[in-house]
Amino acid sequence: MVISIIYLSMFFNLFLGTIKGLTNIQLEEIGCQLILGNTYHLALRPGAELIDELGGLHKFMNWKRALLTDSGGFQMVSLLHLADITEQGVTFQSPVDGKPMLLTPEESIQIQNKIGADIIMALDDVVKTTITGPRIEEAMYRTLRWIDRCISETVGTYNWAAHKRPDVQNLFGIVQGGLDPVLRDICVRGLVDRDLPGYIKQYMLKENIREPTILMNILVIMSSMKANLTSYWDSYAIGGLVGGEDKDSFWRVVAQCTASLPEDKPRYVMGVGYPLDIVVCSALGADMYDCVYPTRTARFGTALVPEGILKLKNRAMANDERPIDLTCSCMVCKNYTRAYLHGLVTKDAMGSQLLSYHNLSYMMRLSKNLHTSIVEGRFPEFVRGFLQTQFPRGDVPEWVCNAMEVAGVDISSCCTPLASWHD
Amino acid sequence: MRFVAAKACAGSRARAGALYIGGNSAAPIETPSLMISTLKGLPAFISRDHLGDLPAPDSHLLHVSPIHFLDCPATKTICTIGGLHQMVGLHDHFFIASPRDSLESLPESDGTNKLGASFETPSGRQLVKPSAYMEMITSLMPNLWASMADEVPAWVSDKRNKTSVDRTLRWLDECINLDLEGGKNVLGFVVGGSSIEERKRCATEVAARNVSGFWIGGFGLGESIEERPALLHAVTDSLPEEKLRLVSGLSLPGVDIIQPFLSTEIAA
């Protein structure tokens, strides 16, 4: 399988107009190009109208680079007492006064038009992958119908015409279908027919997403998408994963989607994730990711390092004078020791901030290394190096071995003989 | 460090001055000035890469409480790392250390005894002896440091108040003795509660020692606002004019550097 990744993105999202723990300057410093905003949170506070009046989210938060908003649907499903999902839209209980409210696909797009992000997403009927049965099929078809309402001028007797700014905002559609390859396939074909600028694989996290994740390298994608003005479909998203499914199912769905989605448009896997998952998905042909993991794990005192993780709360760190990561050149690793950070993490806000900074730098570095290794034609070598560092004893998980085989990346040198069953 | 008390304000005790903190900033800090509060040496609201955005050199004055480092890192580790400035990555900043702050190290006079001063900290009540305090000062190497004190609230008995002055003076001598630099950077701590006499006595005794400046404490502990001017004047009238004066717990004319009470809360 040809890996058609031209650019690789890792993005993080913002909460109420700021990244938790980092300033805009720090984000620019670590190379972040694109930030995701949660439409649900932004619409609550400060409100889409206010953001629009003040000139859009870029101006509101003084971020000169790119922004992406999701549809708002996921937060409602995961955060609120959900009343109902009907053909009309998602009804939920307003967190402000408890009254029932309805979010329709059109309204989601209109809110996102006001917020003004460069990339916006259609409301999808999100279903956890742990759910089985006809609900998944219903959700998949409904997602397609809702997408049509976002882009069509007229559907039936209604005049939807929702997306008002296709010239400056790129609309992503989401691939649903649970873990069922047939349903996924139908959804992919449905979206491909609509000729989107890019694709999103929607993942549902086990925990609620309440916080920021960050994006990078999107400028390359942006320029290619802006050129594509004739198509309504700007991009493709692969959705509905990361809801408790096992890793084996997870990579198979990603593989299936990337195999059928057009190669010349970005594929964005929402909610992924752990560095290992990102490397695997990249091998399978995905381009963009978002996750709360680096900042959340920082608040629990865990640092991301090439070997895996480093728990700074651990007593062994109390007198360790090394930086978090000797190979890292971020501001935190240049100035602070594990011993000092040990005293800060989980006790002082500055500890979370500094650790978030390092973790985000790590993710940026990982994305950049993946990108560069692909461009320089040594991606398999990079993957092998990554796996050897993370699994020095050769105990690479089986799902990774299987995924890499499908991806066409030879990692036999990283695995112990027992795990490798192919020559 | 060099301090020049310059122009006095006619008809008032207020005075303008210049504090030369050395390092890369040739320009002095103009006093009266505020210290920025820190938690474990870092301002709570801004990381080191952004500190440079604040006006210099005025924002280079930082307060640090050694009590924050009671649990970790170990003093030996702080030494090997190279001291406070190296540990927090703020080589150009001027740290002034004193035990008390408004958030995480509150003096608890009930727990204080002849052996040491007691503080309420996030890890509970801690008794700090002069020897332990000086061990931390030696490893941290702040630019200036206040000696240990027995700060008592305004409502204690006269006897308790007198004891607090005796202890504070004894601890000042002990700290100077334990200091490897012989008290070169010490700020003599002045207490005395709500008693004009005790304030005068303490100030006079501290002034008799060879100190770099004075830390005027024991305020913000129950005395009324009306009482404060007289108490402060009783102190400053007994101190040499050319030396630096810091105060914690309030701000009034006649002092040069103020430890703000609420800066961290306001900023947060």
PDB file of N, CA, C and O in Angstrom, chain A residues 82-131:
ATOM      1  N   LEU A  82     -28.530  13.591  27.152  1.00  0.00           N
ATOM      2  CA  LEU A  82     -29.061  13.696  25.808  1.00  0.00           C
ATOM      3  C   LEU A  82     -30.520  13.298  25.796  1.00  0.00           C
ATOM      4  O   LEU A  82     -30.889  12.250  26.281  1.00  0.00           O
ATOM      5  N   ALA A  83     -31.328  14.155  25.227  1.00  0.00           N
ATOM      6  CA  ALA A  83     -32.742  13.808  25.165  1.00  0.00           C
ATOM      7  C   ALA A  83     -32.973  12.838  24.021  1.00  0.00           C
ATOM      8  O   ALA A  83     -33.437  11.732  24.203  1.00  0.00           O
ATOM      9  N   ASP A  84     -32.567  13.301  22.823  1.00  0.00           N
ATOM     10  CA  ASP A  84     -32.908  12.473  21.676  1.00  0.00           C
ATOM     11  C   ASP A  84     -32.103  12.850  20.443  1.00  0.00           C
ATOM     12  O   ASP A  84     -31.718  14.009  20.277  1.00  0.00           O
ATOM     13  N   ILE A  85     -31.859  11.881  19.602  1.00  0.00           N
ATOM     14  CA  ILE A  85     -31.343  12.188  18.278  1.00  0.00           C
ATOM     15  C   ILE A  85     -32.438  11.819  17.292  1.00  0.00           C
ATOM     16  O   ILE A  85     -32.836  10.655  17.199  1.00  0.00           O
ATOM     17  N   THR A  86     -32.927  12.829  16.573  1.00  0.00           N
ATOM     18  CA  THR A  86     -33.969  12.560  15.582  1.00  0.00           C
ATOM     19  C   THR A  86     -33.459  12.972  14.217  1.00  0.00           C
ATOM     20  O   THR A  86     -32.347  13.473  14.100  1.00  0.00           O
ATOM     21  N   GLU A  87     -34.276  12.776  13.231  1.00  0.00           N
ATOM     22  CA  GLU A  87     -33.885  13.163  11.880  1.00  0.00           C
ATOM     23  C   GLU A  87     -33.615  14.662  11.797  1.00  0.00           C
ATOM     24  O   GLU A  87     -32.788  15.137  11.023  1.00  0.00           O
ATOM     25  N   GLN A  88     -34.331  15.414  12.631  1.00  0.00           N
ATOM     26  CA  GLN A  88     -34.154  16.862  12.624  1.00  0.00           C
ATOM     27  C   GLN A  88     -32.768  17.264  13.114  1.00  0.00           C
ATOM     28  O   GLN A  88     -32.133  18.142  12.553  1.00  0.00           O
ATOM     29  N   GLY A  89     -32.378  16.653  14.213  1.00  0.00           N
ATOM     30  CA  GLY A  89     -31.096  17.026  14.798  1.00  0.00           C
ATOM     31  C   GLY A  89     -30.925  16.384  16.164  1.00  0.00           C
ATOM     32  O   GLY A  89     -31.556  15.368  16.466  1.00  0.00           O
ATOM     33  N   VAL A  90     -30.083  16.997  16.976  1.00  0.00           N
ATOM     34  CA  VAL A  90     -29.823  16.457  18.301  1.00  0.00           C
ATOM     35  C   VAL A  90     -30.513  17.326  19.336  1.00  0.00           C
ATOM     36  O   VAL A  90     -30.230  18.519  19.432  1.00  0.00           O
ATOM     37  N   THR A  91     -31.420  16.747  20.095  1.00  0.00           N
ATOM     38  CA  THR A  91     -32.037  17.502  21.188  1.00  0.00           C
ATOM     39  C   THR A  91     -31.267  17.186  22.458  1.00  0.00           C
ATOM     40  O   THR A  91     -30.912  16.049  22.710  1.00  0.00           O
ATOM     41  N   PHE A  92     -31.054  18.216  23.239  1.00  0.00           N
ATOM     42  CA  PHE A  92     -30.319  18.028  24.478  1.00  0.00           C
ATOM     43  C   PHE A  92     -30.826  19.005  25.509  1.00  0.00           C
ATOM     44  O   PHE A  92     -31.552  19.949  25.198  1.00  0.00           O
ATOM     45  N   GLN A  93     -30.362  18.763  26.736  1.00  0.00           N
ATOM     46  CA  GLN A  93     -30.774  19.641  27.822  1.00  0.00           C
ATOM     47  C   GLN A  93     -29.778  20.778  27.913  1.00  0.00           C
ATOM     48  O   GLN A  93     -28.578  20.537  28.058  1.00  0.00           O
ATOM     49  N   SER A  94     -30.271  22.006  27.834  1.00  0.00           N
ATOM     50  CA  SER A  94     -29.344  23.129  27.934  1.00  0.00           C
ATOM     51  C   SER A  94     -28.655  23.114  29.286  1.00  0.00           C
ATOM     52  O   SER A  94     -29.306  23.036  30.318  1.00  0.00           O
ATOM     53  N   PRO A  95     -27.301  23.203  29.292  1.00  0.00           N
ATOM     54  CA  PRO A  95     -26.587  23.193  30.573  1.00  0.00           C
ATOM     55  C   PRO A  95     -26.834  24.468  31.376  1.00  0.00           C
ATOM     56  O   PRO A  95     -26.549  24.537  32.547  1.00  0.00           O
ATOM     57  N   VAL A  96     -27.367  25.494  30.694  1.00  0.00           N
ATOM     58  CA  VAL A  96     -27.596  26.767  31.356  1.00  0.00           C
ATOM     59  C   VAL A  96     -28.880  26.726  32.173  1.00  0.00           C
ATOM     60  O   VAL A  96     -28.888  27.026  33.359  1.00  0.00           O
ATOM     61  N   ASP A  97     -30.002  26.354  31.513  1.00  0.00           N
ATOM     62  CA  ASP A  97     -31.258  26.401  32.250  1.00  0.00           C
ATOM     63  C   ASP A  97     -32.032  25.092  32.210  1.00  0.00           C
ATOM     64  O   ASP A  97     -33.164  25.029  32.663  1.00  0.00           O
ATOM     65  N   GLY A  98     -31.437  24.070  31.649  1.00  0.00           N
ATOM     66  CA  GLY A  98     -32.105  22.771  31.657  1.00  0.00           C
ATOM     67  C   GLY A  98     -33.220  22.621  30.653  1.00  0.00           C
ATOM     68  O   GLY A  98     -33.854  21.574  30.563  1.00  0.00           O
ATOM     69  N   LYS A  99     -33.463  23.663  29.855  1.00  0.00           N
ATOM     70  CA  LYS A  99     -34.556  23.558  28.880  1.00  0.00           C
ATOM     71  C   LYS A  99     -34.097  22.739  27.682  1.00  0.00           C
ATOM     72  O   LYS A  99     -32.916  22.724  27.349  1.00  0.00           O
ATOM     73  N   PRO A 100     -35.046  22.097  27.019  1.00  0.00           N
ATOM     74  CA  PRO A 100     -34.640  21.304  25.859  1.00  0.00           C
ATOM     75  C   PRO A 100     -34.216  22.217  24.705  1.00  0.00           C
ATOM     76  O   PRO A 100     -34.841  23.230  24.449  1.00  0.00           O
ATOM     77  N   MET A 101     -33.123  21.828  24.057  1.00  0.00           N
ATOM     78  CA  MET A 101     -32.637  22.602  22.917  1.00  0.00           C
ATOM     79  C   MET A 101     -32.361  21.655  21.766  1.00  0.00           C
ATOM     80  O   MET A 101     -32.070  20.482  21.968  1.00  0.00           O
ATOM     81  N   LEU A 102     -32.377  22.203  20.577  1.00  0.00           N
ATOM     82  CA  LEU A 102     -32.182  21.374  19.398  1.00  0.00           C
ATOM     83  C   LEU A 102     -31.012  21.913  18.589  1.00  0.00           C
ATOM     84  O   LEU A 102     -30.952  23.102  18.284  1.00  0.00           O
ATOM     85  N   LEU A 103     -30.076  21.043  18.261  1.00  0.00           N
ATOM     86  CA  LEU A 103     -29.005  21.447  17.351  1.00  0.00           C
ATOM     87  C   LEU A 103     -29.196  20.707  16.034  1.00  0.00           C
ATOM     88  O   LEU A 103     -29.139  19.483  15.993  1.00  0.00           O
ATOM     89  N   THR A 104     -29.443  21.479  14.983  1.00  0.00           N
ATOM     90  CA  THR A 104     -29.606  20.867  13.670  1.00  0.00           C
ATOM     91  C   THR A 104     -28.302  20.993  12.891  1.00  0.00           C
ATOM     92  O   THR A 104     -27.458  21.822  13.234  1.00  0.00           O
ATOM     93  N   PRO A 105     -28.143  20.192  11.847  1.00  0.00           N
ATOM     94  CA  PRO A 105     -26.934  20.332  11.027  1.00  0.00           C
ATOM     95  C   PRO A 105     -26.770  21.751  10.489  1.00  0.00           C
ATOM     96  O   PRO A 105     -25.671  22.293  10.472  1.00  0.00           O
ATOM     97  N   GLU A 106     -27.885  22.346  10.085  1.00  0.00           N
ATOM     98  CA  GLU A 106     -27.810  23.712   9.550  1.00  0.00           C
ATOM     99  C   GLU A 106     -27.308  24.685  10.594  1.00  0.00           C
ATOM    100  O   GLU A 106     -26.468  25.548  10.336  1.00  0.00           O
ATOM    101  N   GLU A 107     -27.861  24.526  11.796  1.00  0.00           N
ATOM    102  CA  GLU A 107     -27.484  25.456  12.852  1.00  0.00           C
ATOM    103  C   GLU A 107     -26.024  25.290  13.238  1.00  0.00           C
ATOM    104  O   GLU A 107     -25.333  26.265  13.493  1.00  0.00           O
ATOM    105  N   SER A 108     -25.585  24.053  13.240  1.00  0.00           N
ATOM    106  CA  SER A 108     -24.182  23.815  13.566  1.00  0.00           C
ATOM    107  C   SER A 108     -23.288  24.533  12.562  1.00  0.00           C
ATOM    108  O   SER A 108     -22.312  25.181  12.938  1.00  0.00           O
ATOM    109  N   ILE A 109     -23.655  24.441  11.303  1.00  0.00           N
ATOM    110  CA  ILE A 109     -22.863  25.119  10.277  1.00  0.00           C
ATOM    111  C   ILE A 109     -22.951  26.628  10.443  1.00  0.00           C
ATOM    112  O   ILE A 109     -21.951  27.337  10.316  1.00  0.00           O
ATOM    113  N   GLN A 110     -24.150  27.115  10.760  1.00  0.00           N
ATOM    114  CA  GLN A 110     -24.290  28.566  10.926  1.00  0.00           C
ATOM    115  C   GLN A 110     -23.453  29.074  12.094  1.00  0.00           C
ATOM    116  O   GLN A 110     -22.820  30.128  12.005  1.00  0.00           O
ATOM    117  N   ILE A 111     -23.446  28.319  13.187  1.00  0.00           N
ATOM    118  CA  ILE A 111     -22.604  28.709  14.333  1.00  0.00           C
ATOM    119  C   ILE A 111     -21.139  28.712  13.907  1.00  0.00           C
ATOM    120  O   ILE A 111     -20.379  29.631  14.218  1.00  0.00           O
ATOM    121  N   GLN A 112     -20.752  27.700  13.179  1.00  0.00           N
ATOM    122  CA  GLN A 112     -19.364  27.626  12.747  1.00  0.00           C
ATOM    123  C   GLN A 112     -19.023  28.714  11.737  1.00  0.00           C
ATOM    124  O   GLN A 112     -17.896  29.209  11.704  1.00  0.00           O
ATOM    125  N   ASN A 113     -20.003  29.094  10.929  1.00  0.00           N
ATOM    126  CA  ASN A 113     -19.783  30.232  10.021  1.00  0.00           C
ATOM    127  C   ASN A 113     -19.462  31.481  10.832  1.00  0.00           C
ATOM    128  O   ASN A 113     -18.598  32.275  10.478  1.00  0.00           O
ATOM    129  N   LYS A 114     -20.161  31.654  11.947  1.00  0.00           N
ATOM    130  CA  LYS A 114     -19.948  32.848  12.778  1.00  0.00           C
ATOM    131  C   LYS A 114     -18.586  32.811  13.458  1.00  0.00           C
ATOM    132  O   LYS A 114     -17.900  33.813  13.569  1.00  0.00           O
ATOM    133  N   ILE A 115     -18.231  31.632  13.955  1.00  0.00           N
ATOM    134  CA  ILE A 115     -16.945  31.518  14.636  1.00  0.00           C
ATOM    135  C   ILE A 115     -15.820  31.775  13.637  1.00  0.00           C
ATOM    136  O   ILE A 115     -14.803  32.374  13.961  1.00  0.00           O
ATOM    137  N   GLY A 116     -16.003  31.314  12.420  1.00  0.00           N
ATOM    138  CA  GLY A 116     -15.087  31.690  11.348  1.00  0.00           C
ATOM    139  C   GLY A 116     -13.816  30.877  11.237  1.00  0.00           C
ATOM    140  O   GLY A 116     -12.797  31.374  10.751  1.00  0.00           O
ATOM    141  N   ALA A 117     -13.818  29.636  11.663  1.00  0.00           N
ATOM    142  CA  ALA A 117     -12.605  28.823  11.542  1.00  0.00           C
ATOM    143  C   ALA A 117     -12.334  28.491  10.077  1.00  0.00           C
ATOM    144  O   ALA A 117     -13.233  28.520   9.242  1.00  0.00           O
ATOM    145  N   ASP A 118     -11.077  28.150   9.800  1.00  0.00           N
ATOM    146  CA  ASP A 118     -10.711  27.836   8.426  1.00  0.00           C
ATOM    147  C   ASP A 118     -11.284  26.495   7.978  1.00  0.00           C
ATOM    148  O   ASP A 118     -11.600  26.295   6.810  1.00  0.00           O
ATOM    149  N   ILE A 119     -11.377  25.572   8.904  1.00  0.00           N
ATOM    150  CA  ILE A 119     -11.947  24.253   8.604  1.00  0.00           C
ATOM    151  C   ILE A 119     -13.134  24.041   9.533  1.00  0.00           C
ATOM    152  O   ILE A 119     -13.048  24.288  10.732  1.00  0.00           O
ATOM    153  N   ILE A 120     -14.251  23.614   8.954  1.00  0.00           N
ATOM    154  CA  ILE A 120     -15.433  23.364   9.784  1.00  0.00           C
ATOM    155  C   ILE A 120     -15.953  21.956   9.503  1.00  0.00           C
ATOM    156  O   ILE A 120     -15.591  21.340   8.506  1.00  0.00           O
ATOM    157  N   MET A 121     -16.801  21.455  10.400  1.00  0.00           N
ATOM    158  CA  MET A 121     -17.261  20.081  10.257  1.00  0.00           C
ATOM    159  C   MET A 121     -18.763  19.948  10.292  1.00  0.00           C
ATOM    160  O   MET A 121     -19.432  20.646  11.045  1.00  0.00           O
ATOM    161  N   ALA A 122     -19.237  19.035   9.491  1.00  0.00           N
ATOM    162  CA  ALA A 122     -20.677  18.792   9.448  1.00  0.00           C
ATOM    163  C   ALA A 122     -21.112  18.010  10.668  1.00  0.00           C
ATOM    164  O   ALA A 122     -20.380  17.158  11.172  1.00  0.00           O
ATOM    165  N   LEU A 123     -22.296  18.285  11.149  1.00  0.00           N
ATOM    166  CA  LEU A 123     -22.830  17.535  12.284  1.00  0.00           C
ATOM    167  C   LEU A 123     -23.053  16.096  11.850  1.00  0.00           C
ATOM    168  O   LEU A 123     -23.652  15.836  10.803  1.00  0.00           O
ATOM    169  N   ASP A 124     -22.552  15.191  12.652  1.00  0.00           N
ATOM    170  CA  ASP A 124     -22.763  13.786  12.313  1.00  0.00           C
ATOM    171  C   ASP A 124     -23.528  13.110  13.428  1.00  0.00           C
ATOM    172  O   ASP A 124     -23.532  13.575  14.561  1.00  0.00           O
ATOM    173  N   ASP A 125     -24.151  12.003  13.115  1.00  0.00           N
ATOM    174  CA  ASP A 125     -24.878  11.230  14.116  1.00  0.00           C
ATOM    175  C   ASP A 125     -23.851  10.298  14.765  1.00  0.00           C
ATOM    176  O   ASP A 125     -23.534   9.235  14.239  1.00  0.00           O
ATOM    177  N   VAL A 126     -23.322  10.751  15.907  1.00  0.00           N
ATOM    178  CA  VAL A 126     -22.215  10.016  16.524  1.00  0.00           C
ATOM    179  C   VAL A 126     -22.723   8.877  17.386  1.00  0.00           C
ATOM    180  O   VAL A 126     -23.595   9.070  18.229  1.00  0.00           O
ATOM    181  N   VAL A 127     -22.141   7.717  17.188  1.00  0.00           N
ATOM    182  CA  VAL A 127     -22.539   6.548  17.969  1.00  0.00           C
ATOM    183  C   VAL A 127     -21.285   5.854  18.481  1.00  0.00           C
ATOM    184  O   VAL A 127     -20.311   5.711  17.755  1.00  0.00           O
ATOM    185  N   LYS A 128     -21.283   5.407  19.719  1.00  0.00           N
ATOM    186  CA  LYS A 128     -20.113   4.714  20.272  1.00  0.00           C
ATOM    187  C   LYS A 128     -19.932   3.371  19.575  1.00  0.00           C
ATOM    188  O   LYS A 128     -20.895   2.692  19.239  1.00  0.00           O
ATOM    189  N   THR A 129     -18.671   2.993  19.387  1.00  0.00           N
ATOM    190  CA  THR A 129     -18.416   1.732  18.687  1.00  0.00           C
ATOM    191  C   THR A 129     -18.777   0.519  19.527  1.00  0.00           C
ATOM    192  O   THR A 129     -18.852  -0.592  19.029  1.00  0.00           O
ATOM    193  N   THR A 130     -18.957   0.719  20.807  1.00  0.00           N
ATOM    194  CA  THR A 130     -19.337  -0.420  21.640  1.00  0.00           C
ATOM    195  C   THR A 130     -20.810  -0.785  21.444  1.00  0.00           C
ATOM    196  O   THR A 130     -21.252  -1.853  21.862  1.00  0.00           O
ATOM    197  N   ILE A 131     -21.530   0.097  20.812  1.00  0.00           N
ATOM    198  CA  ILE A 131     -22.937  -0.203  20.513  1.00  0.00           C
ATOM    199  C   ILE A 131     -23.014  -1.053  19.258  1.00  0.00           C
ATOM    200  O   ILE A 131     -22.264  -0.858  18.304  1.00  0.00           O
TER     201      ILE A 131
END
